[in-house]
Short mmCIF file of C-alpha atoms in Angstrom, two decimals:
data_model
loop_
_atom_site.label_atom_id
_atom_site.label_comp_id
_atom_site.label_asym_id
_atom_site.label_seq_id
_atom_site.Cartn_x
_atom_site.Cartn_y
_atom_site.Cartn_z
CA UNK E 298 98.69 72.64 123.00
CA UNK E 299 99.83 70.36 125.18
CA UNK E 300 101.95 69.84 128.60
CA UNK E 301 105.08 68.12 129.81
CA UNK E 302 107.33 67.57 132.98
CA UNK E 303 108.92 70.66 134.16
CA UNK E 304 112.74 70.83 134.20
CA UNK E 305 112.80 73.20 137.33
CA UNK E 306 116.41 73.40 137.33
CA UNK E 307 116.61 75.46 134.00
CA UNK E 308 113.61 78.17 134.90
CA UNK E 309 114.02 81.35 136.75
CA UNK E 310 112.25 81.59 139.78
CA UNK E 311 109.13 83.84 139.67
CA UNK E 312 109.08 86.44 142.34
CA UNK E 313 105.69 87.08 143.80
CA UNK E 314 104.51 90.27 145.36
CA UNK E 315 100.94 91.50 146.81
CA UNK E 316 98.80 93.85 144.69
CA UNK E 317 99.59 97.38 145.47
CA UNK E 318 96.90 99.66 146.07
CA UNK E 319 92.73 99.25 145.34
CA UNK E 320 93.09 99.42 141.63
CA UNK E 321 95.39 96.77 141.39
CA UNK E 322 93.58 94.73 144.22
CA UNK E 323 90.55 95.06 141.84
CA UNK E 324 92.45 94.31 138.88
CA UNK E 325 93.72 90.98 140.56
CA UNK E 326 90.29 89.73 141.78
CA UNK E 327 89.21 90.19 138.32
CA UNK E 328 92.12 88.19 136.62
CA UNK E 329 91.27 85.53 139.06
CA UNK E 330 87.67 85.24 138.13
CA UNK E 331 88.79 85.07 134.62
CA UNK E 332 91.33 82.17 135.52
CA UNK E 333 88.59 80.35 137.34
CA UNK E 334 86.18 80.62 134.38
CA UNK E 335 88.56 79.23 131.56
CA UNK E 336 87.60 75.86 130.46
CA UNK E 337 90.07 76.32 127.43
CA UNK E 338 92.86 78.04 125.85
CA UNK E 339 92.47 78.95 122.10
CA UNK E 340 95.60 79.35 120.16
CA UNK E 341 95.46 81.51 117.19
CA UNK E 342 99.48 81.32 116.15
CA UNK E 343 102.60 83.07 116.22
CA UNK E 344 103.25 86.82 116.22
CA UNK E 345 106.39 88.51 115.78
CA UNK E 346 108.14 91.85 116.38
CA UNK E 347 111.40 93.32 117.12
CA UNK E 348 113.04 94.23 120.76
CA UNK E 349 116.56 96.04 121.11
CA UNK E 350 119.33 95.89 123.87
CA UNK E 351 121.97 98.31 124.38
CA UNK E 352 125.09 96.21 123.94
CA UNK E 353 127.52 98.65 125.80
CA UNK E 354 125.61 98.70 128.95
CA UNK E 355 125.57 95.00 128.78
CA UNK E 356 129.25 94.41 128.00
CA UNK E 357 130.00 96.61 130.99
CA UNK E 358 127.93 94.62 133.47
CA UNK E 359 129.52 91.63 132.05
CA UNK E 360 133.23 92.60 132.38
CA UNK E 361 132.13 93.66 135.87
CA UNK E 362 131.22 90.04 136.53
CA UNK E 363 127.44 91.17 136.69
CA UNK E 364 125.85 89.27 133.88
CA UNK E 365 122.42 89.51 135.87
CA UNK E 366 122.14 93.13 135.41
CA UNK E 367 122.63 93.12 131.47
CA UNK E 368 120.66 95.91 129.82
CA UNK E 369 117.03 95.15 129.45
CA UNK E 370 115.53 94.28 126.31
CA UNK E 371 112.68 96.75 125.10
CA UNK E 372 110.08 96.31 122.20
CA UNK E 373 111.02 98.86 119.24
CA UNK E 374 108.43 97.14 116.81
CA UNK E 375 105.04 95.86 118.40
CA UNK E 376 104.76 92.19 118.60
CA UNK E 377 101.89 92.12 116.27
CA UNK E 378 103.12 90.99 112.53
CA UNK E 379 101.81 87.92 111.24
CA UNK E 380 105.14 86.47 110.06
CA UNK E 381 109.10 87.00 110.83
CA UNK E 382 109.60 89.02 107.41
CA UNK E 383 107.14 91.49 108.33
CA UNK E 384 108.81 92.36 111.62
CA UNK E 385 112.08 92.36 109.48
CA UNK E 386 110.53 94.76 107.10
CA UNK E 387 109.55 96.88 109.82
CA UNK E 388 113.15 97.04 111.43
CA UNK E 389 114.14 97.84 107.78
CA UNK E 390 112.22 100.90 107.77
CA UNK E 391 113.16 101.89 111.57
CA UNK E 392 116.70 101.84 110.56
CA UNK E 393 116.40 103.53 107.29
CA UNK E 394 114.41 106.41 109.05
CA UNK E 395 117.24 106.61 111.81
CA UNK E 396 119.94 106.93 108.99
CA UNK E 397 117.82 109.69 107.44
CA UNK E 398 116.71 111.86 110.59
CA UNK E 399 118.75 110.96 113.35
CA UNK E 400 122.65 109.95 112.07
CA UNK E 401 125.15 112.35 113.41
CA UNK E 402 127.75 111.79 110.85
CA UNK E 403 128.20 110.17 107.64
CA UNK E 404 130.02 107.00 109.55
CA UNK E 405 126.68 106.42 111.62
CA UNK E 406 124.67 106.59 108.31
CA UNK E 407 127.02 104.13 106.70
CA UNK E 408 126.65 101.72 109.75
CA UNK E 409 123.04 102.03 109.52
CA UNK E 410 122.40 101.94 105.89
CA UNK E 411 124.45 98.69 105.74
CA UNK E 412 122.20 96.98 108.28
CA UNK E 413 119.49 98.31 105.88
CA UNK E 414 121.29 96.39 103.06
CA UNK E 415 121.45 93.26 104.73
CA UNK E 416 117.87 93.53 105.80
CA UNK E 417 117.15 94.00 102.01
CA UNK E 418 118.72 90.74 101.06
CA UNK E 419 118.97 88.36 103.83
CA UNK E 420 116.42 86.71 106.32
CA UNK E 421 118.28 88.51 109.32
CA UNK E 422 116.85 87.79 112.63
CA UNK E 423 119.40 89.46 114.74
CA UNK E 424 121.95 92.24 114.19
CA UNK E 425 123.88 94.98 115.99
CA UNK E 426 124.48 98.36 114.69
CA UNK E 427 125.86 101.58 116.69
CA UNK E 428 125.91 99.89 120.08
CA UNK E 429 122.37 98.35 119.87
CA UNK E 430 121.31 94.67 119.35
CA UNK E 431 118.23 94.30 117.49
CA UNK E 432 116.42 90.90 117.62
CA UNK E 433 113.05 89.82 115.83
CA UNK E 434 111.10 87.74 118.57
CA UNK E 435 108.21 85.34 118.56
CA UNK E 436 105.36 85.38 120.61
CA UNK E 437 102.09 82.84 120.72
CA UNK E 438 98.76 84.62 120.61
CA UNK E 439 95.85 83.09 122.48
CA UNK E 440 92.72 83.48 124.37
CA UNK E 441 90.60 81.89 126.74
CA UNK E 442 87.44 80.35 126.31
CA UNK E 443 84.79 79.87 129.28
CA UNK E 444 81.29 79.32 129.95
CA UNK E 445 80.15 82.26 127.82
CA UNK E 446 82.57 81.53 124.86
CA UNK E 447 85.50 83.44 123.84
CA UNK E 448 86.83 85.82 126.58
CA UNK E 449 85.75 89.48 126.08
CA UNK E 450 87.50 92.72 127.50
CA UNK E 451 87.15 92.46 131.50
CA UNK E 452 85.77 95.15 133.56
CA UNK E 453 89.20 96.60 134.66
CA UNK E 454 90.65 96.62 131.38
CA UNK E 455 91.38 100.43 130.55
CA UNK E 456 88.41 102.29 128.90
CA UNK E 457 88.19 106.00 128.10
CA UNK E 458 85.98 108.05 129.92
CA UNK E 459 84.50 109.77 127.10
CA UNK E 460 84.62 107.48 124.02
CA UNK E 461 86.02 109.07 120.81
CA UNK E 462 84.25 107.54 117.72
CA UNK E 463 86.50 109.85 115.41
CA UNK E 464 87.84 107.40 112.70
CA UNK E 465 90.70 109.77 112.13
CA UNK E 466 91.67 109.93 116.03
CA UNK E 467 95.02 108.40 116.59
CA UNK E 468 94.92 105.18 118.61
CA UNK E 469 97.18 104.34 121.72
CA UNK E 470 100.44 102.74 120.44
CA UNK E 471 101.01 98.64 121.11
CA UNK E 472 103.89 98.01 123.06
CA UNK E 473 104.84 101.60 123.48
CA UNK E 474 107.73 101.81 125.65
CA UNK E 475 107.62 98.38 126.77
CA UNK E 476 110.70 96.87 128.60
CA UNK E 477 110.78 93.19 128.95
CA UNK E 478 111.89 91.98 132.41
CA UNK E 479 111.20 88.21 133.16
CA UNK E 480 112.68 88.91 136.72
CA UNK E 481 110.32 91.43 137.74
CA UNK E 482 108.24 90.68 140.71
CA UNK E 483 104.29 89.97 139.51
CA UNK E 484 101.09 89.43 141.48
CA UNK E 485 99.84 86.06 142.80
CA UNK E 486 97.49 85.62 139.62
CA UNK E 487 99.91 86.75 137.20
CA UNK E 488 102.84 84.18 138.89
CA UNK E 489 100.19 81.23 138.56
CA UNK E 490 99.33 82.19 134.69
CA UNK E 491 102.94 82.17 133.89
CA UNK E 492 103.39 78.64 135.77
CA UNK E 493 100.45 77.36 133.82
CA UNK E 494 101.59 78.27 130.52
CA UNK E 495 105.33 77.24 130.82
CA UNK E 496 104.88 73.70 129.39
CA UNK E 497 102.65 74.47 126.69
CA UNK E 498 103.54 72.99 123.13
CA UNK E 499 101.94 72.27 120.07
CA UNK E 500 100.21 68.67 119.75
CA UNK E 501 98.28 67.17 117.18
CA UNK E 502 97.99 65.67 113.79
CA UNK E 503 96.79 69.06 112.19
CA UNK E 504 100.52 70.24 113.05
CA UNK E 505 103.35 69.61 110.53
CA UNK E 506 106.10 67.51 112.08
CA UNK E 507 108.58 70.35 111.77
CA UNK E 508 106.42 72.48 113.76
CA UNK E 509 105.74 70.03 116.55
CA UNK E 510 109.67 69.63 116.83
CA UNK E 511 110.26 73.15 116.96
CA UNK E 512 107.68 73.67 119.49
CA UNK E 513 108.84 70.94 121.82
CA UNK E 514 112.44 72.25 121.47
CA UNK E 515 111.61 75.57 122.58
CA UNK E 516 110.43 74.17 125.80
CA UNK E 517 114.21 73.44 126.54
CA UNK E 518 115.93 76.38 124.60
CA UNK E 519 113.59 79.04 126.08
CA UNK E 520 111.90 77.31 129.42
CA UNK E 521 110.71 80.61 130.79
CA UNK E 522 107.68 82.56 129.66
CA UNK E 523 106.60 86.45 129.60
CA UNK E 524 103.21 87.51 129.36
CA UNK E 525 102.72 90.71 127.23
CA UNK E 526 100.06 93.23 127.89
CA UNK E 527 96.81 92.08 126.36
CA UNK E 528 95.33 93.42 122.91
CA UNK E 529 91.82 93.12 121.38
CA UNK E 530 90.63 92.15 118.16
CA UNK E 531 87.20 91.36 116.65
CA UNK E 532 86.32 87.93 115.91
CA UNK E 533 83.23 86.81 114.01
CA UNK E 534 80.85 83.75 114.24
CA UNK E 535 78.98 82.75 111.19
CA UNK E 536 77.88 79.13 111.85
CA UNK E 537 80.17 77.01 114.31
CA UNK E 538 83.18 78.52 113.58
CA UNK E 539 84.87 81.91 114.63
CA UNK E 540 87.32 83.83 112.56
CA UNK E 541 89.44 86.65 113.12
CA UNK E 542 87.82 89.86 111.85
CA UNK E 543 90.33 92.85 112.54
CA UNK E 544 93.90 93.78 113.36
CA UNK E 545 95.04 93.75 117.07
CA UNK E 546 94.36 96.94 118.95
CA UNK E 547 95.87 98.21 122.39
CA UNK E 548 92.55 99.00 123.81
CA UNK E 549 88.86 97.58 123.79
CA UNK E 550 87.59 100.89 122.55
CA UNK E 551 89.71 100.96 119.45
CA UNK E 552 88.64 97.46 118.66
CA UNK E 553 84.78 98.61 119.08
CA UNK E 554 85.88 101.37 116.77
CA UNK E 555 86.98 99.12 114.04
CA UNK E 556 83.67 97.16 114.38
CA UNK E 557 81.57 100.28 114.17
CA UNK E 558 83.42 101.17 110.86
CA UNK E 559 82.87 97.51 109.62
CA UNK E 560 79.13 97.37 110.36
CA UNK E 561 78.38 100.81 108.85
CA UNK E 562 80.76 101.28 105.94
CA UNK E 563 82.67 98.05 105.19
CA UNK E 564 79.91 95.25 105.40
CA UNK E 565 77.34 97.15 103.40
CA UNK E 566 79.77 97.43 100.63
CA UNK E 567 80.85 93.61 100.76
CA UNK E 568 77.01 92.55 100.83
CA UNK E 569 76.39 94.97 97.58
CA UNK E 570 74.20 97.23 99.56
CA UNK E 571 76.30 100.09 98.90
CA UNK E 572 78.30 100.35 95.71
CA UNK E 573 82.21 100.33 96.23
CA UNK E 574 82.50 103.15 93.75
CA UNK E 575 79.74 105.28 95.20
CA UNK E 576 80.13 108.81 94.52
CA UNK E 577 79.99 109.77 98.24
CA UNK E 578 83.02 107.78 99.62
CA UNK E 579 81.87 108.45 103.03
CA UNK E 580 78.55 107.02 102.49
CA UNK E 581 77.38 104.46 105.10
CA UNK E 582 74.63 102.40 106.59
CA UNK E 583 73.71 105.62 108.99
CA UNK E 584 73.70 108.01 106.03
CA UNK E 585 71.87 105.95 103.43
CA UNK E 586 69.49 104.98 106.12
CA UNK E 587 68.62 108.44 107.19
CA UNK E 588 67.84 109.34 103.65
CA UNK E 589 65.50 106.64 103.38
CA UNK E 590 65.40 106.61 99.64
CA UNK E 591 67.23 103.50 98.87
CA UNK E 592 65.90 99.92 98.24
CA UNK E 593 68.48 98.47 100.43
CA UNK E 594 67.40 100.70 103.47
CA UNK E 595 65.73 97.69 105.55
CA UNK E 596 68.92 95.85 105.51
CA UNK E 597 71.15 98.94 106.01
CA UNK E 598 69.11 100.15 109.12
CA UNK E 599 69.75 96.57 110.85
CA UNK E 600 73.48 97.42 110.45
CA UNK E 601 73.13 101.05 111.56
CA UNK E 602 71.14 100.04 114.50
CA UNK E 603 73.58 97.48 115.67
CA UNK E 604 76.53 100.03 115.35
CA UNK E 605 74.26 102.64 117.43
CA UNK E 606 73.70 100.11 120.08
CA UNK E 607 77.58 99.39 120.17
CA UNK E 608 78.26 102.84 120.78
CA UNK E 609 75.30 103.41 123.35
CA UNK E 610 76.41 100.33 125.48
CA UNK E 611 79.77 99.93 124.69
CA UNK E 612 78.71 96.42 123.99
CA UNK E 613 81.44 93.80 123.41
CA UNK E 614 78.97 91.27 121.32
CA UNK E 615 76.74 92.35 118.70
CA UNK E 616 74.63 89.93 116.39
CA UNK E 617 73.29 91.14 113.01
CA UNK E 618 72.16 89.57 109.81
CA UNK E 619 73.13 86.23 111.57
CA UNK E 620 76.75 86.98 112.38
CA UNK E 621 77.84 87.33 115.68
CA UNK E 622 80.52 90.16 115.95
CA UNK E 623 82.62 89.90 119.40
CA UNK E 624 85.74 91.99 121.05
CA UNK E 625 87.96 89.14 121.79
CA UNK E 626 90.70 89.86 124.76
CA UNK E 627 93.81 88.42 123.18
CA UNK E 628 96.84 87.43 125.33
CA UNK E 629 100.43 86.87 124.09
CA UNK E 630 102.66 84.56 125.47
CA UNK E 631 106.85 85.14 124.70
CA UNK E 632 109.35 82.43 125.70
CA UNK E 633 112.60 83.30 127.11
CA UNK E 634 115.86 81.75 127.42
CA UNK E 635 119.24 82.10 128.72
CA UNK E 636 120.25 84.71 126.10
CA UNK E 637 116.78 86.62 126.03
CA UNK E 638 113.59 86.36 124.15
CA UNK E 639 112.86 83.59 121.47
CA UNK E 640 113.23 84.48 118.00
CA UNK E 641 111.79 83.00 114.82
CA UNK E 642 111.57 79.15 114.71
CA UNK E 643 112.87 77.11 111.46
CA UNK E 644 109.33 76.01 110.71
CA UNK E 645 107.73 79.72 111.00
CA UNK E 646 106.40 80.55 107.43
CA UNK E 647 107.31 84.01 105.72
CA UNK E 648 104.86 85.64 103.33
CA UNK E 649 107.35 87.17 101.16
CA UNK E 650 111.17 87.45 100.84
CA UNK E 651 113.26 90.23 101.79
CA UNK E 652 113.10 93.12 99.66
CA UNK E 653 113.81 96.81 99.42
CA UNK E 654 111.10 98.84 101.56
CA UNK E 655 112.63 102.61 101.28
CA UNK E 656 114.20 104.59 98.50
CA UNK E 657 117.80 104.59 98.30
CA UNK E 658 119.69 106.71 100.94
CA UNK E 659 123.01 107.38 100.53
CA UNK E 660 125.87 108.23 103.20
CA UNK E 661 125.07 111.91 102.91
CA UNK E 662 121.51 111.83 103.43
CA UNK E 663 120.36 112.24 100.17
CA UNK E 664 117.45 110.37 99.09
CA UNK E 665 117.49 108.99 95.33
CA UNK E 666 114.21 107.79 93.72
CA UNK E 667 114.27 105.18 91.16
CA UNK E 668 112.16 107.71 88.63
CA UNK E 669 115.40 109.98 88.86
CA UNK E 670 117.60 107.26 87.86
CA UNK E 671 115.26 106.10 85.00
CA UNK E 672 115.49 109.91 83.64
CA UNK E 673 119.18 109.92 83.93
CA UNK E 674 119.53 106.74 82.05
CA UNK E 675 117.11 108.29 79.49
CA UNK E 676 118.97 111.19 79.27
CA UNK E 677 122.20 109.34 78.34
#
């Protein structure tokens, strides 16, 4: 990523406020320490989600000559997808279920299903249906690196008072209820980080020309930035390189739970220490080590001990069998322009084309499955 001169006249002013209360004061001090320790910013790449805005409220304020009070954008699909089409697919499902469960009449259902039909056949990044404007948005995932390497969870990041290691327990939702407000007052450290990230753009020969051009253009079309809540993922270092080893989680504890599962269940199978087709699907490093009858017990014991240490210490960094596993504190930067948050760029790559995600739903709310249609064809 690189820097360029600012065009201050095209950017929103950042309103700064003092931290409110002792908890936010400690969080602010913690964030300042992190900024002072930062030596580099490591960019992983774009993430995508979906936001929504009530168009009727927005039109009312514009008609009244008060465009600054337009309805806010809110996140309806978490900004965690790896490509734009994944976010479009999630919007497809969201509207399908809204048609199935929430439509008040055939007319509403028909409107929602028309939007679903478009999403099944077109790369649609914005559409309006029943008074709500939906937009696929793009954020940049990055993390800081300091003297001790990639940033780990901060002391003030939320942690459960009593950790729940049950793999079936429901995780906190990512971006649940998140409203995007680039004009909201922020603390001094938050303001400093936003200012520091405003002019970041891709640079270097490893990026294709179209990616570089789109990144440079975004500085003009979307000159402001909004920092989304931090997320957490597991990264691994095997040799000199680091790589992502898990999806994103709302909290550090949820990332540790993923690592606990990886160390005890997944890694032993990946390394051939426990068979993938084991009769006991729940067999893991702990249970097999406890029996002590398997030839792989010594190696499995190393994984079990590492996982136990992870739990006992709420550790954020564990090394086992030559691989370092770490909880990484991931940040997300969303660019903002005169018409709101940035959408996908032309150079962003999709992993697959638009397609049907859910069964056929008619305007009466009846679901039609493909096997039913095949049976009818066969009978005919």
